[in-house]
Coordinates of C-alpha atoms and ligand atoms in Angstrom, one line a residue:
X244 CA 109.9 141.5 115.0
X245 CA 106.4 141.0 113.7
X246 CA 104.9 137.8 115.1
X247 CA 103.7 135.3 112.4
X248 CA 100.0 135.1 112.2
X249 CA 98.5 131.8 113.3
X250 CA 97.6 129.5 110.4
X251 CA 93.9 129.3 109.5
X252 CA 92.1 125.9 109.9
X253 CA 92.1 125.6 106.1
X254 CA 95.9 126.1 106.0
X255 CA 96.4 123.5 108.7
X256 CA 94.2 121.0 106.9
X257 CA 96.1 121.7 103.6
X258 CA 99.3 121.1 105.5
X259 CA 98.1 117.8 106.9
X260 CA 96.8 116.7 103.5
X261 CA 100.1 117.4 101.8
X262 CA 101.8 115.3 104.5
X263 CA 99.4 112.4 103.6
X264 CA 97.2 112.8 106.7
X265 CA 93.7 112.5 105.3
X266 CA 91.7 110.7 107.9
X267 CA 91.1 111.0 111.7
X268 CA 91.9 107.9 113.7
X269 CA 90.0 108.8 116.8
X270 CA 87.4 111.4 117.9
X271 CA 89.8 113.3 120.1
X272 CA 93.5 114.0 119.7
X273 CA 96.0 111.9 121.6
X274 CA 99.4 113.3 122.7
X275 CA 101.5 110.2 122.2
X276 CA 104.6 111.9 123.3
X277 CA 103.1 112.2 126.8
X278 CA 102.4 108.5 127.0
X279 CA 104.8 106.5 124.9
X280 CA 103.3 103.2 126.1
X281 CA 99.9 103.8 124.7
X282 CA 99.2 101.5 121.8
X283 CA 98.8 103.2 118.4
X284 CA 95.1 102.5 118.1
X285 CA 92.7 100.4 120.1
X286 CA 91.7 97.4 118.1
X287 CA 88.0 97.0 117.8
X288 CA 86.4 94.2 119.7
X289 CA 86.8 91.2 117.4
X290 CA 83.7 89.7 115.8
X291 CA 83.1 86.0 116.1
X292 CA 85.4 84.2 113.7
X293 CA 84.1 82.4 110.6
X294 CA 85.8 79.2 109.5
X295 CA 89.2 79.5 111.2
X296 CA 90.1 77.2 114.1
X297 CA 90.1 78.5 117.7
X298 CA 93.8 77.9 118.2
X299 CA 94.6 79.8 115.0
X300 CA 92.5 82.7 116.1
X301 CA 94.0 82.7 119.6
X302 CA 97.5 82.7 118.0
X303 CA 96.8 85.7 115.8
X304 CA 95.2 87.8 118.5
X305 CA 98.1 87.2 120.8
X306 CA 100.2 89.2 118.5
X307 CA 98.7 92.6 119.3
X308 CA 101.7 93.7 121.4
X309 CA 104.3 91.3 120.1
X310 CA 107.5 91.9 118.3
X311 CA 107.7 92.0 114.5
X312 CA 109.5 88.7 114.5
X313 CA 106.7 87.1 116.6
X314 CA 104.1 88.7 114.3
X315 CA 105.8 87.3 111.3
X316 CA 106.0 83.9 112.9
X317 CA 102.3 84.1 113.8
X318 CA 101.4 85.2 110.3
X319 CA 103.2 82.2 108.8
X320 CA 101.5 79.7 111.2
X321 CA 98.1 81.2 110.9
X322 CA 98.1 81.5 107.1
X323 CA 99.3 77.9 106.8
X324 CA 96.3 76.6 108.8
X325 CA 93.6 78.4 106.8
X326 CA 91.8 75.6 104.9
X327 CA 89.6 78.0 102.8
X328 CA 89.5 81.5 101.6
X329 CA 86.7 82.3 104.1
X330 CA 88.9 81.0 106.9
X331 CA 91.8 83.0 105.7
X332 CA 89.7 86.2 105.6
X333 CA 88.5 85.4 109.1
X334 CA 92.1 85.0 110.3
X335 CA 93.1 88.3 108.8
X336 CA 90.1 90.0 110.4
X337 CA 91.5 88.9 113.8
X338 CA 95.2 89.3 113.0
X339 CA 96.7 92.2 115.1
X340 CA 100.4 91.7 114.0
X341 CA 100.4 94.4 111.3
X342 CA 100.1 98.0 112.5
X343 CA 98.4 99.0 109.3
X344 CA 95.2 97.4 110.5
X345 CA 94.9 100.0 113.2
X346 CA 94.9 102.9 110.8
X347 CA 92.8 101.3 108.0
X348 CA 89.0 101.6 107.9
X349 CA 88.6 97.9 107.0
X350 CA 90.2 94.9 105.6
X351 CA 90.4 94.8 101.8
X352 CA 90.6 91.0 101.2
X353 CA 89.6 90.4 97.5
X354 CA 87.2 90.8 94.7
X355 CA 86.1 88.6 91.9
X356 CA 85.6 85.0 91.4
X357 CA 87.5 82.6 93.7
X358 CA 87.2 79.9 91.0
X359 CA 88.9 82.2 88.4
X360 CA 91.7 80.8 86.3
X361 CA 93.5 84.1 86.5
X362 CA 94.5 86.2 89.5
X363 CA 95.7 89.8 89.6
X364 CA 97.7 91.1 92.6
X365 CA 98.4 94.7 93.4
X366 CA 100.3 96.4 96.2
X367 CA 98.0 97.8 98.8
X368 CA 94.5 99.4 98.9
X369 CA 94.1 103.2 98.5
X370 CA 91.5 105.5 99.9
X371 CA 88.5 104.3 97.9
X372 CA 89.4 100.6 98.4
X373 CA 89.7 101.3 102.2
X374 CA 86.2 102.8 102.3
X375 CA 84.6 100.1 100.2
X376 CA 86.5 97.1 101.4
X377 CA 87.2 96.0 97.8
X378 CA 90.5 96.1 95.8
X379 CA 90.9 98.3 92.8
X380 CA 87.7 100.3 92.9
X381 CA 89.3 103.8 92.6
X382 CA 90.7 105.4 89.4
X383 CA 93.4 102.8 88.9
X384 CA 90.8 100.1 89.4
X385 CA 88.6 101.6 86.6
X386 CA 91.6 101.4 84.3
X387 CA 92.3 97.8 85.4
X388 CA 88.7 97.0 84.5
X389 CA 89.2 98.5 81.0
X390 CA 92.5 96.7 80.6
X391 CA 90.9 93.4 81.5
X392 CA 88.0 94.0 79.2
X393 CA 90.3 94.3 76.2
X394 CA 91.0 90.6 76.6
X395 CA 87.5 89.6 77.5
X396 CA 87.9 89.5 81.3
X397 CA 85.8 91.1 84.0
X398 CA 85.4 90.7 87.8
X399 CA 83.3 87.5 87.2
X400 CA 86.2 85.8 85.5
X401 CA 89.2 87.1 87.5
X402 CA 90.2 87.2 91.2
X403 CA 91.8 90.3 92.5
X404 CA 93.8 90.9 95.7
X405 CA 96.7 92.9 97.1
X406 CA 100.0 91.9 98.8
X407 CA 98.9 94.2 101.7
X408 CA 95.2 94.0 102.7
X409 CA 95.1 97.2 104.7
X410 CA 95.5 100.8 103.4
X411 CA 98.8 102.4 104.5
X412 CA 98.0 105.8 106.0
X413 CA 98.1 108.5 103.4
X414 CA 98.9 105.9 100.8
X415 CA 102.5 105.8 101.9
X416 CA 104.7 102.9 100.7
X417 CA 104.3 99.9 103.0
X418 CA 107.5 99.2 105.0
X419 CA 109.5 96.0 104.2
X420 CA 108.5 94.7 107.6
X421 CA 104.8 95.3 106.9
X422 CA 105.2 93.5 103.6
X423 CA 106.9 90.6 105.1
X424 CA 104.3 90.2 107.8
X425 CA 101.5 90.2 105.2
X426 CA 103.3 88.0 102.7
X427 CA 102.2 84.6 104.2
X428 CA 98.6 85.6 103.8
X429 CA 98.7 86.6 100.1
X430 CA 100.8 83.5 99.5
X431 CA 98.2 81.3 101.0
X432 CA 95.5 83.2 99.2
X433 CA 97.2 82.5 95.9
X434 CA 97.6 78.8 96.9
X435 CA 93.9 78.5 97.8
X436 CA 92.6 80.3 94.6
X437 CA 95.1 78.2 92.6
X438 CA 94.8 80.1 89.3
X439 CA 96.5 79.0 86.1
X440 CA 97.9 82.5 85.6
X441 CA 99.1 85.0 88.2
X442 CA 99.5 88.7 87.1
X443 CA 101.5 90.9 89.4
X444 CA 100.7 94.6 89.0
X445 CA 103.6 97.0 89.4
X446 CA 107.0 96.8 91.0
X447 CA 106.2 96.1 94.7
X448 CA 103.9 93.2 94.0
X449 CA 106.2 91.8 91.3
X450 CA 109.3 92.0 93.5
X451 CA 107.6 90.6 96.6
X452 CA 105.8 87.7 94.9
X453 CA 108.3 86.8 92.2
X454 CA 111.4 87.3 94.4
X455 CA 113.1 89.5 91.9
X456 CA 115.0 92.7 92.5
X457 CA 114.8 94.0 89.0
X458 CA 112.6 96.9 88.1
X459 CA 109.2 96.7 86.3
X460 CA 110.8 97.9 83.0
X461 CA 112.8 94.7 82.9
X462 CA 110.3 92.3 84.5
X463 CA 107.1 93.3 82.6
X464 CA 106.0 90.9 79.9
X465 CA 108.3 88.2 81.2
X466 CA 107.0 84.8 82.4
X467 CA 108.1 83.5 85.8
X468 CA 107.3 80.3 87.7
X469 CA 105.4 81.0 90.9
X470 CA 105.8 78.1 93.3
X471 CA 102.9 77.6 95.7
X472 CA 104.7 74.8 97.4
X473 CA 102.3 72.3 95.8
X474 CA 102.3 73.5 92.2
X475 CA 104.1 75.9 89.7
X476 CA 101.8 78.6 88.4
X477 CA 102.7 80.7 85.3
X478 CA 103.2 84.3 86.5
X479 CA 103.7 87.5 84.5
X480 CA 104.4 91.0 85.6
X481 CA 102.9 94.1 84.1
X482 CA 102.6 97.8 84.9
X483 CA 100.4 99.0 87.8
X484 CA 97.4 100.8 86.3
X485 CA 98.2 103.8 88.6
X486 CA 101.5 104.1 86.8
X487 CA 99.8 103.9 83.5
X488 CA 97.5 106.8 84.5
X489 CA 100.6 108.8 85.2
X490 CA 102.6 107.6 82.2
X491 CA 100.0 106.7 79.5
X492 CA 102.8 106.2 76.9
X493 CA 103.5 102.8 78.5
X494 CA 99.9 101.6 77.7
X495 CA 101.4 100.3 74.4
X496 CA 103.6 97.9 76.4
X497 CA 100.9 97.0 78.8
X498 CA 98.8 96.0 75.7
X499 CA 101.5 93.7 74.7
X500 CA 101.5 92.1 78.1
X501 CA 97.7 91.7 78.0
X502 CA 98.0 90.0 74.6
X503 CA 100.6 87.6 76.1
X504 CA 98.2 86.9 79.0
X505 CA 95.3 86.2 76.6
X506 CA 97.4 83.8 74.5
X507 CA 98.6 82.0 77.7
X508 CA 95.0 81.6 78.8
X509 CA 94.0 80.2 75.4
X510 CA 96.9 77.7 75.6
X511 CA 95.9 76.7 79.1
X512 CA 92.3 76.1 77.9
X513 CA 93.5 73.9 75.0
X514 CA 95.9 72.1 77.3
X515 CA 93.3 71.3 80.0
X516 CA 90.5 70.3 77.5
Ligands
LIG210 N1 96.4 100.1 94.1 C1 96.7 98.8 94.5 O1 97.8 98.3 94.4 N2 95.6 98.1 94.9 C2 94.4 98.6 95.0 O2 93.5 97.9 95.5 C3 94.2 99.9 94.6 C4 95.2 100.7 94.2

């Protein structure tokens, strides 16, 4: 039998890339099978917190090795205590309850204007977002910018965030548990921004925030009430720009959604004048 030749470095790298492994987490390899108790990644020494209270910070740090249930509980309590967006960001910087943090380069909190009347929410950051620390800066972000521009919006007049603020490794789909743990933070972020209109981009964001199990083909273009706990916000679902890049024929429907959004913004202006 002829022995198989060893793969070249290039073939190995291609194999890893195809499997979604596109970044190194540490300088040297770690054999996790030999030491199952080793944590997945060493959290960096936390920077001094800005704005969040000391008990809240202590609570979120304590979750590093806790169970998912404890992490969820801690996320709920921490998010509820954040009085401002800056405090919420500081809490997330310190929060160790979501494993995605340990593989991401940095937190991707938000972009745009915190005073905006309209807020867009996507699923999770991709590679470019992870490197820059800002949501929607890659290819799909460029399309989102063009979509917003068609109705006279740009990043000075909108606020943009994601349900998950850390990039899942290799852009894999976040697990339901990761989504649940991050949910209290995006809910608090929406409550603090308090926009007149909330736009969910794509299925995961729509299903998570608008509590629907229907697919985007059925939910897009429909208005929902999003309850912050203190106020009902008008919310609408539309296609994720990454989906539109893959299926450009749906841009026609996305354009209808954008027109509905523009009309609702006009109505909200007249109503509040
Ligand atoms: N896709 C998202 O859902 N969010 C981003 O920030 C980038 C791509």
